PDB file of C-alpha atoms in Angstrom:
ATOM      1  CA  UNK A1176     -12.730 102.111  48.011  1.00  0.00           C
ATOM      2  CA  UNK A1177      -8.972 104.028  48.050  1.00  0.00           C
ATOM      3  CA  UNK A1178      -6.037 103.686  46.181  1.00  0.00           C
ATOM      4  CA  UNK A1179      -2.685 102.710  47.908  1.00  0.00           C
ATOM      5  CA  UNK A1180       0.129 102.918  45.912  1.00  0.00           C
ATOM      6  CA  UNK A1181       3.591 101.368  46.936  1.00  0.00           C
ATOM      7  CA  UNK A1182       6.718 102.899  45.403  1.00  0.00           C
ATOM      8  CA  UNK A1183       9.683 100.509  45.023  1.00  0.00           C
ATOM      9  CA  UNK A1184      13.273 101.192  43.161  1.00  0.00           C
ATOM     10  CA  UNK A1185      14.622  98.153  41.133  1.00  0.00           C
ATOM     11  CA  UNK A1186      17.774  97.043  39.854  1.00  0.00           C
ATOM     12  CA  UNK A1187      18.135  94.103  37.879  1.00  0.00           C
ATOM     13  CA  UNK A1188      14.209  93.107  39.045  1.00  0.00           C
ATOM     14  CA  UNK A1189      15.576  93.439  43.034  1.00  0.00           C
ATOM     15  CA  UNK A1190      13.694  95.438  45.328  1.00  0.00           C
ATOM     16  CA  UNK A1191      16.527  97.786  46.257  1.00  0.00           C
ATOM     17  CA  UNK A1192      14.701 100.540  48.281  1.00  0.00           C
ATOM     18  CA  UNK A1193      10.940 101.450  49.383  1.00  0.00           C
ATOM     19  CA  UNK A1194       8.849 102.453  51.750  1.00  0.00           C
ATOM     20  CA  UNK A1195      10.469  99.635  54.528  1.00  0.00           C
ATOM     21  CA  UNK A1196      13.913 101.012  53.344  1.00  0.00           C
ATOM     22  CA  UNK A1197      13.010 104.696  53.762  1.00  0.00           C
ATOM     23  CA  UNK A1198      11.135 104.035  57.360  1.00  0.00           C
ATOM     24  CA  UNK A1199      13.868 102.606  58.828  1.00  0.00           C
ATOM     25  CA  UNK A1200      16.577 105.521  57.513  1.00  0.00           C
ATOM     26  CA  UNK A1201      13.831 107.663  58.767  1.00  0.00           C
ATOM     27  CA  UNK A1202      14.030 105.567  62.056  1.00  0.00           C
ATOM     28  CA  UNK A1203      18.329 106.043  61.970  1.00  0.00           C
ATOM     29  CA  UNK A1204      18.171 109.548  61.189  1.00  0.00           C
ATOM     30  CA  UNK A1205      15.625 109.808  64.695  1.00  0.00           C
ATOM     31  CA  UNK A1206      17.229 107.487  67.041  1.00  0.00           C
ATOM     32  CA  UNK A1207      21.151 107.830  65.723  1.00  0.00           C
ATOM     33  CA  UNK A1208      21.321 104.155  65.651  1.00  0.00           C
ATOM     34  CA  UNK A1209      20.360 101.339  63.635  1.00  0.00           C
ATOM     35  CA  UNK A1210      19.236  99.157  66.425  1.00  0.00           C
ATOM     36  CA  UNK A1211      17.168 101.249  67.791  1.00  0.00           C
ATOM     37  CA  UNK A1212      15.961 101.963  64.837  1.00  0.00           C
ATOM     38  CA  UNK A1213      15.488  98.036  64.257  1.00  0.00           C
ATOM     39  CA  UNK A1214      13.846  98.026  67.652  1.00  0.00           C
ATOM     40  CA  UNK A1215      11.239 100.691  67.177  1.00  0.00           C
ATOM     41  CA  UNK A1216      10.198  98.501  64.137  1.00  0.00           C
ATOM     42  CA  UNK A1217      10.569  95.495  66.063  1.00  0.00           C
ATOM     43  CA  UNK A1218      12.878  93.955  63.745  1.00  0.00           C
ATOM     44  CA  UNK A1219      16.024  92.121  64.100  1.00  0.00           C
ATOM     45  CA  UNK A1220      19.144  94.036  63.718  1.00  0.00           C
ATOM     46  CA  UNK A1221      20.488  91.269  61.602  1.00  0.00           C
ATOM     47  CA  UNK A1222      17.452  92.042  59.336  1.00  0.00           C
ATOM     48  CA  UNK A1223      18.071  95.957  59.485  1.00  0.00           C
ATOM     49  CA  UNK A1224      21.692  95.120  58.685  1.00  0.00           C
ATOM     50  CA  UNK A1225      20.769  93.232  55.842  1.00  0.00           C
ATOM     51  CA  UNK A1226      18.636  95.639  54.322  1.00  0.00           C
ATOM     52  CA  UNK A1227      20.790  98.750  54.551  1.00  0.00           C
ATOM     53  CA  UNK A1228      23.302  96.495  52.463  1.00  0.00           C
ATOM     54  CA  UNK A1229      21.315  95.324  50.073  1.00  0.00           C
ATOM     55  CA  UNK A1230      19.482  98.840  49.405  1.00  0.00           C
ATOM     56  CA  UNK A1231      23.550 100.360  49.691  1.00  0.00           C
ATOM     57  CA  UNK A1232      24.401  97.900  47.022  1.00  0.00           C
ATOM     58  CA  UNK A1233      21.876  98.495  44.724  1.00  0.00           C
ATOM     59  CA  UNK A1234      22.312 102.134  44.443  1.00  0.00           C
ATOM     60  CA  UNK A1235      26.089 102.188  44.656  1.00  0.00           C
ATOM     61  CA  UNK A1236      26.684 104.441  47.630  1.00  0.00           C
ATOM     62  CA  UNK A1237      27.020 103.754  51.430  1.00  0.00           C
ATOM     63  CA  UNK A1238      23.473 105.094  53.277  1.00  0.00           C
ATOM     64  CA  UNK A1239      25.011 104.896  57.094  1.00  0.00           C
ATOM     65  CA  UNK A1240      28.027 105.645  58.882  1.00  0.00           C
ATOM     66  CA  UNK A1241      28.090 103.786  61.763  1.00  0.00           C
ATOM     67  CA  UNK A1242      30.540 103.648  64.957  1.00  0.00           C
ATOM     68  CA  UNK A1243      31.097 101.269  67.268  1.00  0.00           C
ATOM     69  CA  UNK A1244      30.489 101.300  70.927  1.00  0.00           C
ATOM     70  CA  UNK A1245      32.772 102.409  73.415  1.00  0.00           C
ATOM     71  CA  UNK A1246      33.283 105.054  76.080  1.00  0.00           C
ATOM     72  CA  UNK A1247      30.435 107.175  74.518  1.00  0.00           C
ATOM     73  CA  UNK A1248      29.004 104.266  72.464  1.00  0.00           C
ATOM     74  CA  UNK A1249      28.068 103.614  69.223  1.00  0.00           C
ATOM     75  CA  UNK A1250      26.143 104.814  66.715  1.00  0.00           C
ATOM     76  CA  UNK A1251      24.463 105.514  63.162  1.00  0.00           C
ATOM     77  CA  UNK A1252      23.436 108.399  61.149  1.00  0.00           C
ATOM     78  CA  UNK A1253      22.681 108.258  57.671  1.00  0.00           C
ATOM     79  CA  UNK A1254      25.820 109.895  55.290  1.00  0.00           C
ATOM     80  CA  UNK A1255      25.188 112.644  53.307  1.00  0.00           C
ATOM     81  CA  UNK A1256      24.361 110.563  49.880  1.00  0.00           C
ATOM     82  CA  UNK A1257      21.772 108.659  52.152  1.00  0.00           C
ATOM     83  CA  UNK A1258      20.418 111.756  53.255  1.00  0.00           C
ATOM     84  CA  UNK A1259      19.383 112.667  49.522  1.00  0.00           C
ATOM     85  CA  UNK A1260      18.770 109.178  48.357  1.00  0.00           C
ATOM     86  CA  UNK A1261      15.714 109.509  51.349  1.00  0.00           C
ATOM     87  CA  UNK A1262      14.559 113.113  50.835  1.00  0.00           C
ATOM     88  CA  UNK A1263      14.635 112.424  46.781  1.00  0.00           C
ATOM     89  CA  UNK A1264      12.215 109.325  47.492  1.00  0.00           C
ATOM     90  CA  UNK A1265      10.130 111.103  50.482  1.00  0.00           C
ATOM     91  CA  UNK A1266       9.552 113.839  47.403  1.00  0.00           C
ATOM     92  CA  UNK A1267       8.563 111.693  44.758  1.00  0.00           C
ATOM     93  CA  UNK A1268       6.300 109.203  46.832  1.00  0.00           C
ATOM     94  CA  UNK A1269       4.753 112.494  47.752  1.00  0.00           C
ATOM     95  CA  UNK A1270       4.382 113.497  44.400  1.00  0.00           C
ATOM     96  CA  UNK A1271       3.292 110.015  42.823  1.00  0.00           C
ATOM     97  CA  UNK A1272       0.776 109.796  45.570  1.00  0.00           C
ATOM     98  CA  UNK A1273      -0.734 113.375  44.983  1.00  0.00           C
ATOM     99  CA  UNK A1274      -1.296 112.937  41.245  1.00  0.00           C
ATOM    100  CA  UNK A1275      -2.379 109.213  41.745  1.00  0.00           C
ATOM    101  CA  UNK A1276      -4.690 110.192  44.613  1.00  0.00           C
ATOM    102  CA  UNK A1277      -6.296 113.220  42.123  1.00  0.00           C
ATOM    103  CA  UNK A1278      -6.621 110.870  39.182  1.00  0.00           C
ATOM    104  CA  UNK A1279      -7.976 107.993  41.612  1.00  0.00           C
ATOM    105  CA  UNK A1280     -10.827 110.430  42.152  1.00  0.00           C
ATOM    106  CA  UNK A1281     -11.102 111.403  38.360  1.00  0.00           C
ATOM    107  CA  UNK A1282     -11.482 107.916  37.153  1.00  0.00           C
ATOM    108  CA  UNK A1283     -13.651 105.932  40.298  1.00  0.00           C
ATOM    109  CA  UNK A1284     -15.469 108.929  41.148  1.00  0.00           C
ATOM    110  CA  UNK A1285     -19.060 107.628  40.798  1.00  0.00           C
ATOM    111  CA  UNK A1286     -17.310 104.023  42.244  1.00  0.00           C
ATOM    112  CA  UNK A1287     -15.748 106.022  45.501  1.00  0.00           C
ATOM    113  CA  UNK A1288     -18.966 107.984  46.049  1.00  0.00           C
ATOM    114  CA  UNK A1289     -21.190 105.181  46.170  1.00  0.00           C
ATOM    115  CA  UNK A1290     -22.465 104.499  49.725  1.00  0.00           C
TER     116      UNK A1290
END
């Protein structure tokens, strides 16, 4: 037996930003683009799109800055407000996760140990 725990920010009772949200900012902030970042999920870049707006418009702040293509084409990196948003949520997931896991143990110990 473990305990998973999935961290999701709300606004209004709409899933505005979690673990899909952060993975694919992660993704942006690796590949400098959103569809490759899309790709590397194997996503649709419609989809990606539509996520980064829907997370941007929940919490009120644009998350990329995107280019388009051209001579040295196009790209994405997240903006400096997306850059916190992430590490903010990276931190607290950690966090939540850390106590959870140690209370997890506390509470189901004699469940977890069974063989």
């Amino acid at each position: 037996m473990e305990l998973k725990l999935t961290l999701r920010l709300l606004t209004n009772e709409e899933r505005i930003f979690g673990p899909g949200v952060a993975e694919l900012l992660e993704r942006v902030r690796e590949h400098h683009s959103l569809r490759s970042a899309a790709a590397s999920m194997e996503m649709a870049y419609s989809k990606a799109w539509r996520i980064v707006r829907t997370a941007e418009e929940g919490m009120g702040c644009k998350l990329l800055s995107s280019s388009t293509g051209g001579r040295h084409g196009g790209g994405a990196v997240l903006t400096p407000e997306g850059e916190r948003i992430l590490n903010a949520y990276e931190r607290f997931a950690a966090d939540i996760n850390a106590y959870s896991q140690e209370r997890f143990q506390e509470n189901f110990r004699d469940l977890v140990e069974q063989p």
